Each structure stands twice: as C-alpha cells, then as structure tokens.
Amino acid sequence: MNMPQLPMPPARPEGRLLDVRLSLLDRQVLDVGDEPVGVVDDVEFDDAGDGVLAPGTPPPQLRNLVHGPILLERIFGGRRPRAHFDRIPWSAVAELGSAVRLAVEASAVPVGWLEGWLATNVIRRIPGGRHVPR
Amino acid sequence: MTRIFAVALGILTAIGGFLDIGDMVTNAVVGSRFGLSLAWVVVVGVGGICVFAHMAGKVAAVSGRATFEVIRERLGPRLAVANLGASFAINLLTLTAEVGGVALALQLASSVHYLAWVPLAALAVWFVIWRVRFQLMENVTGLVGLLLIGFAVAFFLLGPDWNELGRQVMQVLPSSESPFTYWFYAVALFGAALTPYEVFFFSSGAVEEGWTTKDLAESRANVLVGFPLGGILSIAIAGCAAIVLLPAGIEVTTLSQVVLPVQEAGGRLLLAVAILGIVAATFGAALETTLSAGYTLAQFFGWTWGKFRAPAAAARFHVTMAICLIIGLGVLATGADPIMVTEISVVFSAAALPLTYLPILIVANDPDYMGSHVNGRWLNAIGQVYLAVILVVSVAAIPLLVITGVGQ
C-alpha cells in the first residue's frame, strides 16, 4: 500500500508552549495596577485568508486579545464585523498566570460604555457613591 | 480580640450562610416530622461544605481568583453561562427568602405585619452594602448571630429524653413517613448545607480581605470553626423541634413555630435572644446572597467588583445588587410565602451543585494556580467522595421534589 508522504511538522519554536484554550481563553485580565479589565473572551490571529496557507508562509501569529460583547458569539455563534472588536494588543500583555496581567493601565485599552455610563449617571449621584465604604 | 475577629469571616459565612432561613426552617420541619433521624445528613453536609469552602478559600488566597472566575475559566463560556443562570436564579430566590426571613423575624419581635418590615429590611441590606466596611459588616452580623446559641440552650433546658433521641438518631427511615419524603428532606438538608452562594461569598470575601498564602491557616480555622458551629446549631434547632413539636403533632409551617420550643424552654427572655439571633443570621444571609449576586455576575464578565472599592469604581456590580434587591422586594410584595420560597430554593440549589464544586476541585489541583499549595492526597480523596455524593443528590433532587409534591 502506498502511503502518501506527510510533511514533517515544523520545528517547535523556542519559548513557552501555550495551549490557548486552556491557559488563555476565559482568564481574567488585570491592568498594571491589578484592576480588572475584563476576561479574555476571544483571541485574534493574523488573517489566514481562506484558511489554507501556501507552503513557506510563516504561521499566523496571535495579535490581539478580544473582550466584551464578543462573548455572545462564543456562546451562541455568529460573527460581528471585525471593526467592532474591543482589542487588547498582545504587545500590552506582561505576564500570563492565573490571570493575564497587562503592562498598561485599564484606561489604555477599549472597554464597554456601560460601566462609565452607570458610574456617571447613577452611582455618583447617590450620596456616598464616590467613597470607599468605611 | 484580633484572634477572635480573625475567624469572623468563617462565623459570618456559617451563621449567615450555613444557618440561613432555609436551614432554620428545613431543620425545624425535619425535626418536627422525623425527629433526629436525619441529623446524620447535617453532619455529612457540614463535612462537604468544610471541604469545598476550604478549597475555594485556598484557591482565592493563593491565586487571588474567586470561585466564579474559576468556574468560567474551567467550564468555558457555555457551561459557565448555564451555571451562572442556575446559580443566579437560585441565589435570587434565596435572597428573596432571606429578606422575607428578616421581616418575619421582626414580625415575631414586634407583632407588626412582616410586609411592613420587608422594604425596611431591603433598604438596610442595601445601605450596609453601600456604606459599611466588609470587616465591620461580618463582625457585627457574625457576633450577633451567635445569639442563635439560644436554641442550644433551649435544647438542654427542655430536659431531653436521651434514650428517645438516641433511638431517633439511629433510626434511618422512620416508618411513619414514606421513604420518598424522607429522602426528599435528606436532599433538602444537604442542599441547604452546601448552598453554592456560601463558597461564592467565602472566596470573594477572601479577596475582599486581601488574603494571601500567609492567611491559609486563618482560612482553615474559619472553615473548621464556622461550619461545624453552624451544624451544631442546626441540629439544636431540629432537636428542639423533635422534643416539643414532634410529640405534639405540630408540623412547622411558620417561623413562629420554629421558635415555639425556645419559648417553652426559656420563656420570653430566651425567646428574645433567639429572635435577635434569627434577625442577625437572616440579615447576614441577605447580605451574603445580595453580594453573591454581584460577585457571580462581575466575576463571569470580568467587571470590577468588591466592597473595598468605592461604588463608583464598581458601578455595574452595585447596580446588579440593587436590581436584585428590587426584584426580591417585588416577589415578596405579591404575598409569596417566604418559607415556601426557601424550601424550593434549597432543593433547586441541590440540583445545581456539581457545576460549582467540580471546577473548584479541579483548580485546587492545578499547579498553575496553586503552586506548591495543590491539594494533598487525602483532601482529594475526600473531595472526590463528596463530588460523587453531590452528583447523586443533584440527579435525585428534582424527581423527589415532583414525586413528593414539595415534601407533602
């Protein structure tokens, strides 16, 4: 029987091998001051075109963590326009552990509008809303 | 004094979480119908909550991750959203029952109808969450809740017939009730002991207090003091009912019947002590369930949360809790019986247990999270045995609810 010759797997790259699904997706994201930013709801790689890579092209790289409403697509399926992604660039990631720590402040990455709107229009208007409970 | 307060989180979790309105009512109902023949379930339940609260506290102290963050991370978004839906709904049901419980206890103390107390109770819960520091909240409710020891005092003052009680303890399946009803109440007691919000609250409380690996001993002390204390008081409530209500043929349907034996044993003074204890315990539980509503949602979505932040820095967290309190108020305003709400909520909570406790067991073994503090062999063995029990209970809960018509 004539077995088709399978290509050899590429040499394992230097550095730490990471299972994205196990160690990245659904982890909490903290900013440089340990403030919660969100959860890694999805990840974005280089566009691989129609999904088939021509031989010799470098493998797609992880570019961004995506968070926010994209969670809905992970649960229910569907696809939103790429322009609507709330992206945290991979270059902003400082450390991976039980949470993903960023090297930047929370204000430097896009976050949903709801928190700010509720804080301004509801919480801050109630007496005591701006003070830490004592 | 600091050493006493050091176990305050455990005592509040135990007094407000273990001994909430669901536990008090279920234990009194069980005592009045089955005597002490279901006391073994409380012992098994205390063991279970100790094991899993200990693991959840340990995960939070070592990794800084609270339980629902762990659930989301391990189960993935789909299963976690199912757990979130179930836990959140049960928690809302429990919250409603606890606010109603505070109002019922205040009715006992004041003879003013409980519906008049409901808005005040809800407002007080909101105010404490809005303005009062976490440590102060847990110390005050935990210490006042200790007055529930009044039930243990009443138990001894009643001069129990030890032979009769001993016979009841040994008698699994009394012949006077159908086995389905017996097992229904076994499941309800187990569910009341392991209600998931206890671990949500305990682990998030550990983050609120900024626990680290240095606090692991304190975490263990909290668990080992708090929950067994709650268990002893639970059995005391069941015992009081078994001594006074069982021979008289009174089945518990109201909170005033729960405290009837206390009045008989110690008069109005002891009754006042027990009622104050009930107010504090249900109030504590109302705080815990309200906070847990915020904790679970915030941790699932990665919002900022916690009482150590100003409300403006955790706006979605605070708005969630306020909305939950308003929904609870609305349900109670329809005249729904808080005792009935309680009994249903503990059974549904028994059905939803595995989705919460499995991820805790997995992560407590993950060196990524725990480093050198992963579970030892014995803790894992016990955890796995309990997980098997939890699975059986969760499968049996809803069928038993239907077959017995909520334990009739």
XYZ file of N, CA and C in Angstrom, chain A residues 16 21-23 25-30 34-41 71 73-77 97-99 101 112 114-116 118-119 122-124 126-134, chain B residues 63-65 68-69 72-78 81 126 128-134 136 298-305 307-319 366 368-369:
276
model
N 7.958 29.299 25.406
C 6.990 28.527 26.177
C 5.835 28.101 25.275
N -6.524 27.512 24.506
C -7.832 27.248 25.083
C -7.728 27.016 26.588
N -6.650 26.379 27.006
C -6.514 26.010 28.422
C -5.979 27.166 29.259
N -5.025 27.914 28.715
C -4.294 28.855 29.558
C -4.518 30.317 29.222
N -7.790 31.600 27.080
C -9.197 31.931 26.944
C -9.895 31.856 28.307
N -10.799 32.786 28.537
C -11.637 32.832 29.737
C -10.868 33.156 31.013
N -9.624 33.622 30.878
C -8.917 34.074 32.085
C -9.202 35.557 32.314
N -9.144 35.959 33.574
C -9.335 37.364 33.925
C -8.170 38.188 33.382
N -8.459 39.419 32.976
C -7.410 40.340 32.533
C -7.286 41.444 33.578
N -6.079 41.630 34.120
C -5.845 42.684 35.101
C -4.905 43.718 34.503
N -3.344 45.857 38.829
C -4.177 44.730 39.272
C -5.674 45.038 39.275
N -6.106 46.070 38.560
C -7.537 46.344 38.438
C -8.112 45.461 37.326
N -9.296 44.848 37.550
C -9.886 44.025 36.493
C -10.214 44.853 35.254
N -9.860 44.332 34.081
C -10.174 44.990 32.822
C -11.298 44.241 32.120
N -11.302 42.926 32.254
C -12.295 42.088 31.595
C -11.821 40.654 31.633
N -12.326 39.859 30.673
C -11.940 38.458 30.559
C -11.480 38.249 29.125
N -10.536 37.341 28.910
C -10.140 37.015 27.537
C -11.305 36.258 26.914
N -12.161 36.984 26.207
C -13.356 36.356 25.655
C -13.064 35.695 24.305
N -18.206 37.801 23.560
C -18.573 36.625 24.345
C -19.855 35.988 23.818
N -20.870 35.666 20.794
C -20.608 34.780 19.679
C -19.971 33.483 20.143
N -19.157 33.559 21.184
C -18.558 32.315 21.689
C -19.634 31.403 22.240
N -20.683 31.977 22.808
C -21.721 31.142 23.410
C -22.752 30.727 22.374
N -23.209 31.678 21.565
C -24.344 31.393 20.691
C -23.965 31.262 19.220
N -22.722 31.578 18.860
C -22.329 31.518 17.462
C -22.603 32.838 16.759
N -0.588 34.044 33.932
C -0.619 33.206 35.125
C -2.049 32.805 35.360
N -2.478 32.820 36.638
C -3.880 32.533 36.899
C -4.745 33.667 36.360
N -4.111 34.814 36.064
C -4.783 35.891 35.336
C -3.795 36.421 34.295
N -1.887 39.496 33.059
C -1.548 40.836 33.545
C -1.059 41.696 32.397
N -16.117 48.570 27.524
C -17.514 48.867 27.201
C -17.948 50.180 27.834
N -20.851 50.735 29.373
C -21.866 50.614 30.410
C -21.345 51.026 31.786
N -20.122 50.562 32.122
C -19.563 50.871 33.437
C -19.478 52.376 33.644
N -18.902 53.080 32.663
C -18.734 54.523 32.789
C -20.074 55.242 32.844
N -23.033 54.057 33.838
C -23.711 53.817 35.119
C -23.041 54.597 36.242
N -21.701 54.642 36.220
C -20.981 55.361 37.272
C -21.356 56.842 37.240
N -25.701 57.159 37.452
C -26.448 56.560 38.547
C -25.666 56.626 39.854
N -24.547 55.916 39.896
C -23.860 55.685 41.168
C -23.343 56.983 41.787
N -22.705 57.835 40.965
C -22.125 59.055 41.527
C -23.171 60.027 42.049
N -25.812 59.142 43.798
C -26.343 58.701 45.091
C -25.305 59.053 46.158
N -25.749 59.657 47.275
C -24.780 60.038 48.311
C -23.921 58.854 48.738
N -22.625 59.086 48.847
C -21.725 58.028 49.274
C -21.179 57.200 48.124
N -21.658 57.454 46.921
C -21.246 56.640 45.786
C -19.790 56.796 45.401
N -19.192 57.893 45.841
C -17.805 58.137 45.442
C -16.806 57.750 46.526
N -17.317 57.219 47.653
C -16.417 56.923 48.762
C -16.316 55.435 49.013
N -15.126 55.014 49.403
C -14.942 53.614 49.783
C -15.720 53.377 51.082
N -16.505 52.284 51.182
C -17.256 52.014 52.425
C -16.318 51.949 53.636
N -16.783 52.527 54.761
C -15.962 52.506 55.971
C -16.652 51.805 57.125
N -4.119 32.253 44.657
C -4.076 32.794 43.292
C -4.789 34.141 43.169
N -5.591 34.507 44.168
C -6.353 35.741 44.057
C -7.604 35.594 43.200
N -7.904 34.361 42.748
C -9.057 34.153 41.880
C -10.245 33.649 42.714
N -16.180 32.213 41.027
C -16.827 32.228 39.719
C -15.850 32.524 38.577
N -14.746 33.175 38.876
C -13.693 33.327 37.870
C -13.155 31.948 37.485
N -15.764 30.016 35.339
C -15.739 30.478 33.948
C -14.516 29.932 33.227
N -13.372 29.979 33.915
C -12.125 29.612 33.254
C -12.087 28.110 32.968
N -12.623 27.303 33.878
C -12.550 25.852 33.694
C -13.665 25.301 32.822
N -14.883 25.820 32.992
C -16.013 25.224 32.269
C -16.162 25.814 30.872
N -15.493 26.932 30.590
C -15.699 27.588 29.303
C -16.988 28.372 29.344
N -17.192 29.257 28.338
C -18.316 30.190 28.435
C -19.690 29.516 28.422
N -19.853 28.415 27.660
C -21.205 27.861 27.531
C -21.691 27.208 28.812
N -22.051 29.764 31.551
C -23.224 30.624 31.481
C -24.457 29.845 31.955
N -29.271 47.094 51.521
C -28.619 47.928 50.515
C -27.659 48.913 51.182
N -26.068 48.767 54.072
C -24.856 48.134 54.598
C -23.884 47.840 53.456
N -24.412 47.335 52.342
C -23.533 47.019 51.216
C -22.930 48.297 50.621
N -23.712 49.349 50.628
C -23.271 50.617 50.035
C -22.206 51.297 50.880
N -22.385 51.286 52.208
C -21.589 52.167 53.053
C -20.686 51.492 54.085
N -20.987 50.252 54.478
C -20.276 49.677 55.626
C -19.116 48.800 55.169
N -17.986 48.956 55.848
C -16.790 48.213 55.503
C -17.026 46.714 55.705
N -16.371 45.911 54.868
C -16.595 44.470 54.877
C -16.352 43.859 56.262
N -16.342 45.207 59.257
C -17.330 45.627 60.255
C -18.627 44.843 60.058
N -20.187 39.725 38.169
C -18.970 40.506 37.924
C -17.800 39.590 37.577
N -17.703 38.459 38.270
C -16.569 37.570 38.015
C -16.718 36.863 36.678
N -17.937 36.548 36.295
C -18.135 35.911 34.988
C -17.723 36.857 33.867
N -18.109 38.130 33.979
C -17.852 39.077 32.887
C -16.544 39.854 33.051
N -15.861 39.681 34.184
C -14.614 40.406 34.402
C -14.804 41.866 34.761
N -15.956 42.199 35.392
C -16.158 43.574 35.852
C -15.329 43.833 37.101
N -15.156 45.122 37.436
C -14.602 45.458 38.747
C -15.670 45.171 39.797
N -15.229 44.645 40.941
C -16.192 44.312 41.980
C -15.531 44.467 43.338
N -16.415 45.366 47.859
C -16.747 46.451 48.769
C -15.522 47.270 49.136
N -14.333 46.783 48.785
C -13.141 47.566 49.099
C -12.953 48.702 48.097
N -13.800 48.726 47.049
C -13.775 49.831 46.086
C -14.920 50.786 46.395
N -14.763 52.026 45.989
C -15.898 52.949 46.034
C -16.941 52.446 45.041
N -18.231 52.592 45.360
C -19.256 52.116 44.428
C -19.062 52.655 43.009
N -18.586 53.884 42.873
C -18.409 54.454 41.535
C -17.332 53.710 40.746
N -16.439 53.010 41.449
C -15.405 52.251 40.761
C -15.862 50.826 40.453
N -17.065 50.476 40.883
C -17.629 49.155 40.575
C -19.117 49.348 40.305
N -19.410 50.165 39.307
C -20.791 50.603 39.093
C -21.715 49.455 38.713
N -21.267 48.590 37.770
C -22.151 47.504 37.323
C -22.433 46.545 38.471
N -21.410 46.297 39.296
C -21.547 45.432 40.471
C -22.640 45.952 41.400
N -22.596 47.250 41.706
C -23.579 47.815 42.627
C -24.970 47.905 42.015
N -25.032 48.221 40.720
C -26.353 48.299 40.077
C -26.994 46.905 40.059
N -4.492 22.396 40.355
C -3.763 22.923 39.219
C -2.559 23.727 39.707
N -0.634 25.598 38.153
C -0.642 26.937 37.560
C -1.245 27.949 38.525
N -2.298 27.521 39.225
C -2.970 28.388 40.176
C -2.342 28.291 41.552
